[in-house]
Tab-separated table of C-alpha atoms and ligand atoms in Angstrom:
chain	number	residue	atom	x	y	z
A	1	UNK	CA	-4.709	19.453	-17.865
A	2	UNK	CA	-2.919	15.884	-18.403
A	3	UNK	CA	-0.272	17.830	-18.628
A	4	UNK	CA	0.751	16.339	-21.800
A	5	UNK	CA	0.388	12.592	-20.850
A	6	UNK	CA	-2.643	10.299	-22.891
A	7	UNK	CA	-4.104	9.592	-19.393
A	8	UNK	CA	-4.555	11.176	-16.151
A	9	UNK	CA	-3.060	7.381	-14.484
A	10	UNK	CA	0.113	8.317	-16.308
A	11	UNK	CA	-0.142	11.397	-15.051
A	12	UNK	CA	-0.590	10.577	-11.390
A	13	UNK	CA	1.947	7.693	-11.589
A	14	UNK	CA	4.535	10.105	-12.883
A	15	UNK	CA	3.753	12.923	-9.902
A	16	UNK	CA	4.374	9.930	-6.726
A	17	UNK	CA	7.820	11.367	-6.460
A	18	UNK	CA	6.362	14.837	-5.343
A	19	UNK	CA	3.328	13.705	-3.756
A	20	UNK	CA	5.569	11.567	-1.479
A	21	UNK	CA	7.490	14.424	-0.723
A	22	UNK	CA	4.905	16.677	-0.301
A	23	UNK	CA	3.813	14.573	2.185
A	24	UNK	CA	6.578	14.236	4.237
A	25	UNK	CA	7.162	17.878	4.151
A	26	UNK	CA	7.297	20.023	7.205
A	27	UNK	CA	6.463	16.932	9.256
A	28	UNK	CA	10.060	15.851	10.038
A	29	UNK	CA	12.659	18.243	11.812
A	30	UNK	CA	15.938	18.694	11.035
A	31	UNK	CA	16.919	16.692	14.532
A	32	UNK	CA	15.130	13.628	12.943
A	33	UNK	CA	11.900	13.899	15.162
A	34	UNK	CA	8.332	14.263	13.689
A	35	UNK	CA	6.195	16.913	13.894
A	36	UNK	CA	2.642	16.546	12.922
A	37	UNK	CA	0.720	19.318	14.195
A	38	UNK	CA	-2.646	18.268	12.079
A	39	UNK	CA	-3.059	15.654	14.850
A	40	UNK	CA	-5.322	17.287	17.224
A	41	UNK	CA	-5.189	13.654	19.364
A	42	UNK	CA	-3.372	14.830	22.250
A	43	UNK	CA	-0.285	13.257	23.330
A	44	UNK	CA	-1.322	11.936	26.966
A	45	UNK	CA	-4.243	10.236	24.762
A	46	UNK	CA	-1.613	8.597	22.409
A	47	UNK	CA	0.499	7.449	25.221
A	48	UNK	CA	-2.735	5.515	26.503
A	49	UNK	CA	-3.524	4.093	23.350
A	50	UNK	CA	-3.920	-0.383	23.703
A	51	UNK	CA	-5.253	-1.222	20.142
A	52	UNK	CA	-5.263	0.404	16.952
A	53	UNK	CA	-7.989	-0.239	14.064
A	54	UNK	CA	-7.575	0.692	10.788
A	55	UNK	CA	-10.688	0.691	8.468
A	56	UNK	CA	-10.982	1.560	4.928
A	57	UNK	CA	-12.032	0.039	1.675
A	58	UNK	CA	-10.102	-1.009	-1.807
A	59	UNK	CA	-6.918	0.290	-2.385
A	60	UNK	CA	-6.709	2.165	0.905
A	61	UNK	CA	-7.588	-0.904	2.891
A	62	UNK	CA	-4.140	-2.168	1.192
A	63	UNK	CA	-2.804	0.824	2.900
A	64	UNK	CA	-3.944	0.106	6.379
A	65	UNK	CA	-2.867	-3.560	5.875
A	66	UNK	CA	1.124	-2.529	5.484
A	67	UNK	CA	0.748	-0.261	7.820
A	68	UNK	CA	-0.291	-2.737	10.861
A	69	UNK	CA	3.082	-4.514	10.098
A	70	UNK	CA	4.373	-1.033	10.951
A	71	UNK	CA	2.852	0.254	13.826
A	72	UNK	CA	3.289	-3.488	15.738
A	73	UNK	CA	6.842	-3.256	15.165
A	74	UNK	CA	7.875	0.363	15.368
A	75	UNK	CA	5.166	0.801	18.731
A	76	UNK	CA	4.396	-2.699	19.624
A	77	UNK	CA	1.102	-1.670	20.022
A	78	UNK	CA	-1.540	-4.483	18.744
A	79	UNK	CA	-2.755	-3.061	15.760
A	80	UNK	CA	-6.013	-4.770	13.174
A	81	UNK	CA	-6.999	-3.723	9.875
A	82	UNK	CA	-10.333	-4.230	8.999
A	83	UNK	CA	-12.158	-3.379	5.511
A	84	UNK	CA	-14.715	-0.890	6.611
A	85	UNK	CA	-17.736	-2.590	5.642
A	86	UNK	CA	-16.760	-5.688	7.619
A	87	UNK	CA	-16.147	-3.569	10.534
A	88	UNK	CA	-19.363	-2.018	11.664
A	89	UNK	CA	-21.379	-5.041	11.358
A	90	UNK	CA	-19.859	-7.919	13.258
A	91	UNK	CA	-19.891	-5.379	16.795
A	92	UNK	CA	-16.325	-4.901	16.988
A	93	UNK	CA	-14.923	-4.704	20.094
A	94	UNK	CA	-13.526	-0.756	21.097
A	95	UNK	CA	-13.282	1.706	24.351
A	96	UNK	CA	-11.496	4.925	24.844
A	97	UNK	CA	-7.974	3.342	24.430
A	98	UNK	CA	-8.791	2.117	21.241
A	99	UNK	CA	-7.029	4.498	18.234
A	100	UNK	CA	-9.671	4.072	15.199
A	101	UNK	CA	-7.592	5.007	12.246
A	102	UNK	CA	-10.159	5.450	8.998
A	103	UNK	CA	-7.770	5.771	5.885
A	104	UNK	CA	-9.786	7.526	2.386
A	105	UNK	CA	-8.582	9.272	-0.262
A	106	UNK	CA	-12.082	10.995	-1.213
A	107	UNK	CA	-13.506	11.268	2.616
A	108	UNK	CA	-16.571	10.568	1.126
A	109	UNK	CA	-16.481	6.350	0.994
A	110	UNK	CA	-19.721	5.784	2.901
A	111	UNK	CA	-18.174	2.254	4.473
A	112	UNK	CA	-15.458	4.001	5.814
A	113	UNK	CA	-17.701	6.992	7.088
A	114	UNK	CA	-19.846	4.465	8.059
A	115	UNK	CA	-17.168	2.852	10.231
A	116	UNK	CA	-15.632	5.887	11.843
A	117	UNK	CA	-19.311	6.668	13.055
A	118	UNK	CA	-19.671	3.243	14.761
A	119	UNK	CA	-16.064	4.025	16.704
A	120	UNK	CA	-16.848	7.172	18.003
A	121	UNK	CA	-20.066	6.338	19.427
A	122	UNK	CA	-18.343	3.308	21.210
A	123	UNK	CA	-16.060	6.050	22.778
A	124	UNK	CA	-12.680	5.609	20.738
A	125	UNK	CA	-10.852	7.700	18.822
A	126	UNK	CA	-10.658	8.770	15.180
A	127	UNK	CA	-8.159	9.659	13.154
A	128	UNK	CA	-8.400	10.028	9.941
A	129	UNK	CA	-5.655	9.937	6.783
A	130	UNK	CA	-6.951	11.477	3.777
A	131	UNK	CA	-6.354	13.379	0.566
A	132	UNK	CA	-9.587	15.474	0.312
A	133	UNK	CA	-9.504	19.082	2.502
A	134	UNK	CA	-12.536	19.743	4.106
A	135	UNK	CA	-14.224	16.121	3.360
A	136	UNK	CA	-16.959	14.414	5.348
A	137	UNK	CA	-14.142	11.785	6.804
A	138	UNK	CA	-12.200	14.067	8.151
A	139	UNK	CA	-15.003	16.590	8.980
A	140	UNK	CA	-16.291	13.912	11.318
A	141	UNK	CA	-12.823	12.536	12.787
A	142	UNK	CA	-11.136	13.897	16.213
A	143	UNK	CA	-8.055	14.263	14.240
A	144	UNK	CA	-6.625	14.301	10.334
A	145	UNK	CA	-3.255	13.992	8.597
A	146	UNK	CA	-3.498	15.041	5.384
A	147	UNK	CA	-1.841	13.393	2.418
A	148	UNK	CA	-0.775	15.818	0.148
A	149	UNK	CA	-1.046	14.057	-3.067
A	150	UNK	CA	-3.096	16.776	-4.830
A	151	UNK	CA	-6.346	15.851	-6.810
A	152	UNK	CA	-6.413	12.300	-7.962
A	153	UNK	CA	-8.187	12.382	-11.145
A	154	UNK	CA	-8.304	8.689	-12.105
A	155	UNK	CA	-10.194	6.336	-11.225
A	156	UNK	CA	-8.221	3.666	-10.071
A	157	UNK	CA	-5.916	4.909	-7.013
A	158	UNK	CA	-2.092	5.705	-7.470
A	159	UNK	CA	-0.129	8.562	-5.693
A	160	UNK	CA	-2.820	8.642	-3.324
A	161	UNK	CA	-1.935	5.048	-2.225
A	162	UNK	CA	1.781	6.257	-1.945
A	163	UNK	CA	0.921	9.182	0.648
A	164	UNK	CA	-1.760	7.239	2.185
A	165	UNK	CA	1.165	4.582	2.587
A	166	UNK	CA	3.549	7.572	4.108
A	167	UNK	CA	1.277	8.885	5.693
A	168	UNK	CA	0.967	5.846	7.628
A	169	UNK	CA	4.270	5.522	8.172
A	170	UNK	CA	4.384	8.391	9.782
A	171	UNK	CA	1.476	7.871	12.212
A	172	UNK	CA	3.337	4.979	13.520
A	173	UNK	CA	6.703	6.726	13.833
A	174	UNK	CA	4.965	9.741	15.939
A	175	UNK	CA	2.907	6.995	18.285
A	176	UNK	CA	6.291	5.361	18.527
A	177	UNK	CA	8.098	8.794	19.473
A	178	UNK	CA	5.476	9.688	21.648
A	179	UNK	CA	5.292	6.452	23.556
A	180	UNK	CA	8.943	6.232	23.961
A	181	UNK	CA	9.095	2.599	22.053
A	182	UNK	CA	11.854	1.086	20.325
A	183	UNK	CA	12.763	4.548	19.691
A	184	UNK	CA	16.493	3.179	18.619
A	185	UNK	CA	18.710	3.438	16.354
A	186	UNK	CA	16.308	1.468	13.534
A	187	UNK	CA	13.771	4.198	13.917
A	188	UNK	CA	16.123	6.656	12.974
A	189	UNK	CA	17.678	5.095	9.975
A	190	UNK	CA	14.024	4.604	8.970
A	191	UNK	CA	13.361	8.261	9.037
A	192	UNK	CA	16.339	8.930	6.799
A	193	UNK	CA	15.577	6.803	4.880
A	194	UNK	CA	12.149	7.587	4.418
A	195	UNK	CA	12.648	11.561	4.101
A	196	UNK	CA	14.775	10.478	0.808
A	197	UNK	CA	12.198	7.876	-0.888
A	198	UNK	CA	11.134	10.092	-3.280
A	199	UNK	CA	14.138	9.846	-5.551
A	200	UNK	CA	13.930	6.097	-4.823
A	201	UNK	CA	10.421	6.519	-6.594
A	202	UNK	CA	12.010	8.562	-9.072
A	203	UNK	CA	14.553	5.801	-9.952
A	204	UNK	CA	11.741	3.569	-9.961
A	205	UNK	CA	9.975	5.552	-12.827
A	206	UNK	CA	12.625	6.226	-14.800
A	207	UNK	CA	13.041	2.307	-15.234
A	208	UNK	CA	9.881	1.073	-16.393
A	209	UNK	CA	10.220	0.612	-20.245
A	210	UNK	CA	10.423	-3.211	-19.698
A	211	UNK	CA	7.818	-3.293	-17.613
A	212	UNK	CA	5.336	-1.869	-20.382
A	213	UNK	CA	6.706	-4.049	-22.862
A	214	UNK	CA	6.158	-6.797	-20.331
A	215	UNK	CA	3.029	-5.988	-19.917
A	216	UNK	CA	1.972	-5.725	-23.523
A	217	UNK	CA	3.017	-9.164	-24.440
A	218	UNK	CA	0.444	-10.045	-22.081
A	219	UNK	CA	-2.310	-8.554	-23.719
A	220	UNK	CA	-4.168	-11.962	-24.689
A	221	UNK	CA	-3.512	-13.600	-21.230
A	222	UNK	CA	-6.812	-14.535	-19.484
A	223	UNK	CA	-5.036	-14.662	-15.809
A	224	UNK	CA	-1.705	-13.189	-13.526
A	225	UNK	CA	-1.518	-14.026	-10.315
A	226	UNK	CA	0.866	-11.949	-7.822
A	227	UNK	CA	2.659	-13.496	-4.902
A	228	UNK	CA	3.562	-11.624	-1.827
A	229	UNK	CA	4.972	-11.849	1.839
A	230	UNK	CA	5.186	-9.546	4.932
A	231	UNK	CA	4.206	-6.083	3.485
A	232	UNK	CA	4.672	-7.782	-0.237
A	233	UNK	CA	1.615	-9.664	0.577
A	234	UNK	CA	-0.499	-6.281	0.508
A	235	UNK	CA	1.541	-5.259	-2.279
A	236	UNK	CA	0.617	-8.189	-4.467
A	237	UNK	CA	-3.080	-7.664	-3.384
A	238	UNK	CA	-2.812	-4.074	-4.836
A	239	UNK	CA	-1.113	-5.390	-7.847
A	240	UNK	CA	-4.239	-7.463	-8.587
A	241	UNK	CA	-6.471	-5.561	-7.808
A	242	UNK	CA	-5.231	-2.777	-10.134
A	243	UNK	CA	-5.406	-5.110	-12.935
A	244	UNK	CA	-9.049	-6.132	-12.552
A	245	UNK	CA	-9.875	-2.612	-12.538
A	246	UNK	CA	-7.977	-1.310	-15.556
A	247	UNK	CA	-7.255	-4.358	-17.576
A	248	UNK	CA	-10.740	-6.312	-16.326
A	249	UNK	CA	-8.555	-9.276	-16.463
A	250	UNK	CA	-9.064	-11.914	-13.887
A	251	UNK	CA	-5.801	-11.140	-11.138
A	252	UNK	CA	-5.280	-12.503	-7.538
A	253	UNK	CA	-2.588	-11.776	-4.758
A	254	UNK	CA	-1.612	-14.295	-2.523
A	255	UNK	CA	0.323	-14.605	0.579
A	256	UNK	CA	2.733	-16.740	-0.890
A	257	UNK	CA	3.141	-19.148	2.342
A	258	UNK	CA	-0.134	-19.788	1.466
A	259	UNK	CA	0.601	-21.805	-2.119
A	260	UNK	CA	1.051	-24.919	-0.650
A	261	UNK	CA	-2.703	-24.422	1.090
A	262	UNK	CA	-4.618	-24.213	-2.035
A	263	UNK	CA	-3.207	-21.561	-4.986
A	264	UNK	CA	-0.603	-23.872	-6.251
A	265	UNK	CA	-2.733	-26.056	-7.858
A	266	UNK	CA	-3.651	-22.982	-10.222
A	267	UNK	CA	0.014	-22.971	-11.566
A	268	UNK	CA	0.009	-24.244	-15.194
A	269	UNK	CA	2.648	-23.726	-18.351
A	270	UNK	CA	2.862	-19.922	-19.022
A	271	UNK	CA	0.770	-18.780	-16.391
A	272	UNK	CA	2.266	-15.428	-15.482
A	273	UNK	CA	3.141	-14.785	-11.739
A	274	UNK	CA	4.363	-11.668	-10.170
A	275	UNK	CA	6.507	-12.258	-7.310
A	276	UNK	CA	7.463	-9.635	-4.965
A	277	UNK	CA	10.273	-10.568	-3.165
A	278	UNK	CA	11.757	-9.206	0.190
A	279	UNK	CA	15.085	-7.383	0.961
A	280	UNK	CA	17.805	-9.864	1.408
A	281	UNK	CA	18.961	-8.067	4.214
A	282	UNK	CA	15.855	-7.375	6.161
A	283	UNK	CA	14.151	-10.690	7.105
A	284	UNK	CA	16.292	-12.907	5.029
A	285	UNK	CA	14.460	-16.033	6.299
A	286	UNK	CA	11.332	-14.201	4.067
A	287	UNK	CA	13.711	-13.765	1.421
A	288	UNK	CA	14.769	-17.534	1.138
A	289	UNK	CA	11.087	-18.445	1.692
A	290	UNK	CA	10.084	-16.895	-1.798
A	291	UNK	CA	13.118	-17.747	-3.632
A	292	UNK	CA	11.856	-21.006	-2.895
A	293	UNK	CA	8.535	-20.713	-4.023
A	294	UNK	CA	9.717	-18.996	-7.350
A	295	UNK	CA	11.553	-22.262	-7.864
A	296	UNK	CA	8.475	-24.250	-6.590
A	297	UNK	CA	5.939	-22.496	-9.477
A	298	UNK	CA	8.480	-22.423	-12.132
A	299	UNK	CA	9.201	-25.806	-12.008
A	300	UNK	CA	5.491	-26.433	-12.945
A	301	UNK	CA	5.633	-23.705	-16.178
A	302	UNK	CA	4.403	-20.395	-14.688
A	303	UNK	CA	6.409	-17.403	-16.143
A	304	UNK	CA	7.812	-15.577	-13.515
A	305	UNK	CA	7.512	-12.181	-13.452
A	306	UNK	CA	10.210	-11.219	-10.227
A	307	UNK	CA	10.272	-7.692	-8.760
A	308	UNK	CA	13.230	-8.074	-6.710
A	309	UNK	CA	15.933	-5.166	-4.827
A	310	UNK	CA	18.919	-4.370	-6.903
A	311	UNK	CA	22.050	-6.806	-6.338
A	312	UNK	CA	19.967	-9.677	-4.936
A	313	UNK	CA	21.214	-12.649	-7.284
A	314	UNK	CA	19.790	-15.627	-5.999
A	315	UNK	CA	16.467	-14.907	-8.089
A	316	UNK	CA	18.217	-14.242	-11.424
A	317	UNK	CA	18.298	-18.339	-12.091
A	318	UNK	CA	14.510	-18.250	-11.411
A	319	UNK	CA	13.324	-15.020	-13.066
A	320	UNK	CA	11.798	-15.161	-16.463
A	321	UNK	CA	11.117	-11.547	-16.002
A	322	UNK	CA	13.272	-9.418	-13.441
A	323	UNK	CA	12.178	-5.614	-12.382
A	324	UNK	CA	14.813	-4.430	-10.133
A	325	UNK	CA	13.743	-1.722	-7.505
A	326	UNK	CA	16.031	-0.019	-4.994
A	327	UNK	CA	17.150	-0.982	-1.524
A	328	UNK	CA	14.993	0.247	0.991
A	329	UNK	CA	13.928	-0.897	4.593
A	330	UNK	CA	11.813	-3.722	4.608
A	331	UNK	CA	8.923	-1.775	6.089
A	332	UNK	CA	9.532	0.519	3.354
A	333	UNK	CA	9.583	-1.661	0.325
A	334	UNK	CA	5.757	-1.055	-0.605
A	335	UNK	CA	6.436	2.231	-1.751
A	336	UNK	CA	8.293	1.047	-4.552
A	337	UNK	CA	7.454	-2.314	-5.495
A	338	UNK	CA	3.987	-0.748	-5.886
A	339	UNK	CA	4.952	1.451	-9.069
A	340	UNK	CA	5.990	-1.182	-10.860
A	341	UNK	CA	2.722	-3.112	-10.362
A	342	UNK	CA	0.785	0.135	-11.435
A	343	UNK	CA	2.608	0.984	-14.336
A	344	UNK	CA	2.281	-2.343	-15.474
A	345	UNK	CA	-2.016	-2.448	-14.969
A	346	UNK	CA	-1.618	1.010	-16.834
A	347	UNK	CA	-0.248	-0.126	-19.977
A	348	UNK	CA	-1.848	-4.095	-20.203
A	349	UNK	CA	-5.296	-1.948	-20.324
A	350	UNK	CA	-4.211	0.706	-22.798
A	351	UNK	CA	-2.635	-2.545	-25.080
A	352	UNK	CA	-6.573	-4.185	-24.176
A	353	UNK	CA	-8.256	-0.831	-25.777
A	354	UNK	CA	-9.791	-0.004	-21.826
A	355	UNK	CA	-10.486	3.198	-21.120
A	356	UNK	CA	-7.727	3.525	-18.897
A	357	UNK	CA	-8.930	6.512	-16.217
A	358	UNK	CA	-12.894	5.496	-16.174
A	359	UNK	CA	-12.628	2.124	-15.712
A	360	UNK	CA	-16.339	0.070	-16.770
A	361	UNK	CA	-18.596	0.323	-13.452
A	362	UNK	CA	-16.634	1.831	-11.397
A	363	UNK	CA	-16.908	5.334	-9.593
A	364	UNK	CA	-14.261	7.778	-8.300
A	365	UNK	CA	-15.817	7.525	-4.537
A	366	UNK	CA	-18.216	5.223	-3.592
A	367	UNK	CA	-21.017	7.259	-2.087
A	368	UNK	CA	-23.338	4.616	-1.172
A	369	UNK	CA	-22.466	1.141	0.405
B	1	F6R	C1	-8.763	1.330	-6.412
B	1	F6R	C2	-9.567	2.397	-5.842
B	1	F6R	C3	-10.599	2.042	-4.801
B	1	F6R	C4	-10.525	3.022	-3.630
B	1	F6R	C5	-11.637	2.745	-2.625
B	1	F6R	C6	-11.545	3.646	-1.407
B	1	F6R	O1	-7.871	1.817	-7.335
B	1	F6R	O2	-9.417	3.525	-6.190
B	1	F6R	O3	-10.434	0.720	-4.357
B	1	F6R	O4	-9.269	2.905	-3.038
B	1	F6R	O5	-12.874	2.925	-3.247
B	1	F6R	O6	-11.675	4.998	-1.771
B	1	F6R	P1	-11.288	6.151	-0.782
B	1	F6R	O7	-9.827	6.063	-0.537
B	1	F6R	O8	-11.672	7.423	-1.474
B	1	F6R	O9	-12.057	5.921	0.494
């Protein structure tokens, strides 16, 4: 049933292409437009929407974060993304125009359920993104969208963060499409470029011997840190937190505008640090930011580890490590700069002897809060 691969991780890593694709599927016409009949939120509702929350825990809290940089830009809607168990006890604030949005890949994370419960008795509405059919989540939600990433077997999260992150993507293109916002010319390229990701994700793949080589030379490191900005800040926090899980090594993602403010003075000689570093062509003020701060920690001895788009240059110099990934939106970029991150987690706990899909102490869905 691994379908020939050691692990069920490798296996799930290596089916993102088609769970990204299954995903989209069916939910995009041929004119460009989205169609999501799943969401039973009627349209007049949508177009009244003021505030969206998102709520969910670990990996699909890292979700929900990329995704508010979405939905504010494609809807200009304001848009917060709250871990679940934060949520529901600090009385946030929500009404009938509020959109709750409770991402899970199980439907059974008791934070999240937890969360969704609080909304709906405060009068807004639910809608849930999740991988599990028939699950309390969205049992309990007004509406669902589905991710169709078929059953995630290992324990720590990986083609159901992809869908969860298209998914998303697609929840803000429809409440942009409904509400008539910004729905230009960039929404359309997005959409193209979005319905053909999944051989982006393929490329991806088919690229990461370095990567596990990388990663095994790091076996008897103590520390890697991961640097990210705009949606690469999310991205790095994923990156992290997949390697405490699998490699139980001690990782942390930072905004990187935030070095100056207190995680620079962790920097010392051979320290590895992912970067993730924006498109060039997107928000190229972003772009010079981080070059900048690759310069800044590499100057003090950390080994760079750069995931950067094909053809940008100006990091070569400053990489000790480079992982290219393709050109995509910026919006877009999480869905691959993630697999790189993943694959590399993967293989530093297999060169560690971890048991790779049942990470120690940790459970598939966390029942209980
Ligand atoms: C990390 C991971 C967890 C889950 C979290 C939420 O790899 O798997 O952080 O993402 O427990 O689970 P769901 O999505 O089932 O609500």
């Amino acid at each position: 049933e691994k379908g020939g691969y050691d692990y069920f991780m490798l296996k799930e890593i290596a089916e993102q292409p088609k769970a990204v694709a299954d995903t989209l599927l069916g939910r995009i016409d041929e004119a460009g437009r989205l169609a999501l009949d799943e969401v039973r939120i009627p349209d007049h509702v949508l177009r009244e929407v003021n505030k969206v929350v998102i709520v969910a825990c670990g990996t699909a809290y890292h979700a929900g974060m990329i995704a508010k940089y979405a939905i504010e830009h494609w809807t200009r809607i304001p848009c917060e993304t709250e871990l679940a168990s934060e949520f529901r006890y600090r009385d946030p604030i929500l009404d009938q125009r509020t959109l709750v949005v409770a991402i899970s890949q199980s439907g059974e994370t008791m934070d999240t359920l937890m969360a969704l419960r609080h909304a709906r008795e405060q009068g807004a509405k639910v809608l849930a993104i999740c991988n599990t059919n028939g699950s309390t989540i969205p049992r309990e939600s007004d509406a669902v969208l589905y991710t169709h990433a078929g059953p995630e077997v290992a324990v720590a999260s990986t083609k159901a963060f992809l869908t969860q992150l298209v998914a998303c993507y697609l929840v803000a293109l429809y409440l942009g499409q409904v509400r008539g916002t910004k729905w230009g010319d960039e929404i359309h390229s997005v959409i193209r470029e979005l319905s053909q990701i999944s051989t982006e994700v393929e490329k991806v793949l088919a690229t990461m011997e370095p990567v596990r080589e990388l990663a095994r030379s790091l076996a008897d490191k103590d520390t890697v840190l991961f640097l990210g900005r705009h949606v690469g800040f999310p991205v790095a926090l994923e990156g992290a937190l997949k390697l405490k899980e699998l490699a139980y090594m001690h990782a942390e993602g930072f905004a990187a505008g935030e070095l100056k403010h207190g995680p620079i003075a962790l920097i010392e000689e051979d320290l590895p640090v992912v970067v993730v570093v924006p498109s060039p062509r997107g928000r190229s003020v972003l772009h010079d930011k981080i070059v900048s701060n690759i310069q800044e920690i590499r100057a003090r001895g950390a080994r760079t580890i750069v995931i950067a788009e094909e053809g940008d240059e100006t990091v070569v110099p400053y990489a000790d490590h480079l992982v290219r990934i393709p050109a995509t939106p910026t919006l877009l970029q999480p869905l691959v700069a993630t697999v790189p991150l993943q694959v590399f987690a993967c293989e530093l706990a297999t060169a560690r002897g971890n048991e790779v899909d049942q990470p120690r102490n940790l459970a598939k869905s966390v029942t209980v809060e």
